[in-house]
Amino acid sequence: MTKEQIYNRIWGLDSEAGIDIVELYVHYLQTKLSSWHADQYIQTVRGLGYILRINE
């Protein structure tokens, strides 16, 4: 998903928060996941957004 898609779904179009808040919260989530050795599940795609990887 792009940062814009994530932003619009979570904060909505009327939010006064900046788009950078997406990066901040994804970073928080990646940090939490890394403590469980699961940080590979959210991958950053430079210039696009993020991919959620699920191992099968």
Coordinates of N, CA and C in Angstrom, one line a residue:
M1 N 0.8 -1.2 0.0 CA 0.0 0.0 0.0 C 0.9 1.2 0.0
T2 N 0.4 2.3 -0.6 CA 1.1 3.5 -0.6 C 0.9 4.2 0.8
K3 N 1.8 5.2 1.1 CA 1.6 5.9 2.3 C 0.3 6.7 2.3
E4 N -0.1 7.1 1.1 CA -1.3 7.9 1.0 C -2.6 7.0 1.2
Q5 N -2.5 5.8 0.8 CA -3.6 4.9 1.0 C -3.8 4.6 2.5
I6 N -2.6 4.3 3.2 CA -2.7 4.0 4.6 C -3.2 5.3 5.4
Y7 N -2.7 6.4 5.0 CA -3.1 7.7 5.7 C -4.6 7.9 5.5
N8 N -5.1 7.7 4.3 CA -6.5 8.0 4.1 C -7.4 7.0 4.8
R9 N -7.0 5.7 4.9 CA -7.8 4.7 5.6 C -7.8 4.9 7.1
I10 N -6.6 5.3 7.7 CA -6.5 5.4 9.1 C -6.9 6.8 9.6
W11 N -6.4 7.8 9.1 CA -6.6 9.2 9.6 C -7.7 9.9 8.8
G12 N -8.0 9.5 7.6 CA -9.1 10.1 6.8 C -8.6 11.4 6.1
L13 N -9.4 11.8 5.2 CA -9.1 13.0 4.4 C -9.2 14.3 5.1
D14 N -9.9 14.3 6.2 CA -10.1 15.6 7.0 C -9.0 15.7 8.1
S15 N -8.1 14.8 8.2 CA -7.1 14.9 9.3 C -6.1 16.0 9.0
E16 N -5.7 16.6 10.2 CA -4.7 17.7 10.1 C -3.3 17.1 10.3
A17 N -3.2 15.8 10.5 CA -1.9 15.2 10.7 C -1.2 15.2 9.3
G18 N 0.1 15.3 9.3 CA 0.8 15.2 8.0 C 1.1 13.7 7.6
I19 N 1.4 13.6 6.4 CA 1.6 12.2 5.8 C 2.8 11.5 6.5
D20 N 3.7 12.3 7.1 CA 4.9 11.7 7.7 C 4.5 10.8 9.0
I21 N 3.3 11.0 9.4 CA 2.8 10.2 10.6 C 2.7 8.8 10.2
V22 N 2.5 8.4 9.0 CA 2.5 7.0 8.5 C 3.8 6.4 8.8
E23 N 4.9 7.1 8.3 CA 6.3 6.6 8.5 C 6.6 6.4 10.0
L24 N 6.1 7.3 10.8 CA 6.4 7.2 12.2 C 5.7 6.0 12.9
Y25 N 4.5 5.8 12.5 CA 3.8 4.6 13.1 C 4.2 3.3 12.5
V26 N 4.6 3.3 11.3 CA 5.1 2.0 10.7 C 6.5 1.7 11.4
H27 N 7.3 2.7 11.6 CA 8.5 2.5 12.4 C 8.3 2.0 13.8
Y28 N 7.3 2.5 14.5 CA 6.9 2.0 15.8 C 6.5 0.5 15.7
L29 N 5.7 0.2 14.7 CA 5.3 -1.2 14.5 C 6.4 -2.1 14.2
Q30 N 7.3 -1.7 13.3 CA 8.5 -2.5 12.9 C 9.4 -2.7 14.1
T31 N 9.5 -1.7 15.0 CA 10.3 -1.9 16.2 C 9.7 -2.9 17.2
K32 N 8.4 -2.8 17.3 CA 7.7 -3.8 18.2 C 7.9 -5.2 17.6
L33 N 7.7 -5.4 16.3 CA 7.8 -6.7 15.7 C 9.2 -7.2 15.8
S34 N 10.2 -6.4 15.7 CA 11.6 -6.8 15.8 C 11.9 -7.4 17.2
S35 N 11.2 -7.0 18.2 CA 11.4 -7.6 19.5 C 10.9 -9.0 19.6
W36 N 10.0 -9.4 18.6 CA 9.5 -10.8 18.5 C 10.2 -11.5 17.3
H37 N 11.2 -10.9 16.8 CA 11.9 -11.4 15.6 C 11.0 -11.6 14.4
A38 N 10.1 -10.7 14.2 CA 9.1 -10.8 13.2 C 9.1 -9.5 12.3
D39 N 10.2 -8.7 12.4 CA 10.3 -7.4 11.7 C 10.3 -7.6 10.2
Q40 N 10.5 -8.8 9.6 CA 10.5 -8.9 8.2 C 9.1 -8.9 7.6
Y41 N 8.1 -8.9 8.4 CA 6.7 -8.9 7.9 C 6.3 -7.6 7.2
I42 N 6.8 -6.5 7.6 CA 6.5 -5.2 7.0 C 7.7 -4.7 6.3
Q43 N 7.7 -4.7 5.0 CA 8.8 -4.2 4.2 C 8.5 -2.9 3.5
T44 N 9.5 -2.0 3.6 CA 9.4 -0.7 3.0 C 9.8 -0.8 1.5
V45 N 9.0 -0.2 0.6 CA 9.3 -0.2 -0.8 C 9.5 1.3 -1.1
R46 N 10.8 1.6 -1.3 CA 11.2 3.0 -1.5 C 10.4 3.7 -2.6
G47 N 9.9 4.8 -2.3 CA 9.1 5.6 -3.3 C 7.7 5.1 -3.5
L48 N 7.3 4.0 -2.9 CA 5.9 3.5 -3.1 C 5.2 3.4 -1.8
G49 N 5.7 2.7 -0.8 CA 4.9 2.5 0.5 C 5.4 1.3 1.2
Y50 N 4.5 0.4 1.5 CA 4.8 -0.8 2.4 C 4.2 -2.0 1.8
I51 N 4.8 -3.2 2.1 CA 4.2 -4.5 1.8 C 4.2 -5.3 3.0
L52 N 3.1 -6.0 3.3 CA 2.9 -6.9 4.4 C 3.2 -8.3 3.9
R53 N 4.2 -8.9 4.4 CA 4.6 -10.3 4.0 C 4.1 -11.3 5.0
I54 N 3.5 -12.3 4.6 CA 3.0 -13.3 5.5 C 3.6 -14.6 5.0
N55 N 4.3 -15.3 5.9 CA 4.9 -16.6 5.6 C 3.8 -17.7 5.7
E56 N 3.9 -18.5 4.7 CA 2.9 -19.6 4.6 C 3.5 -20.9 4.9

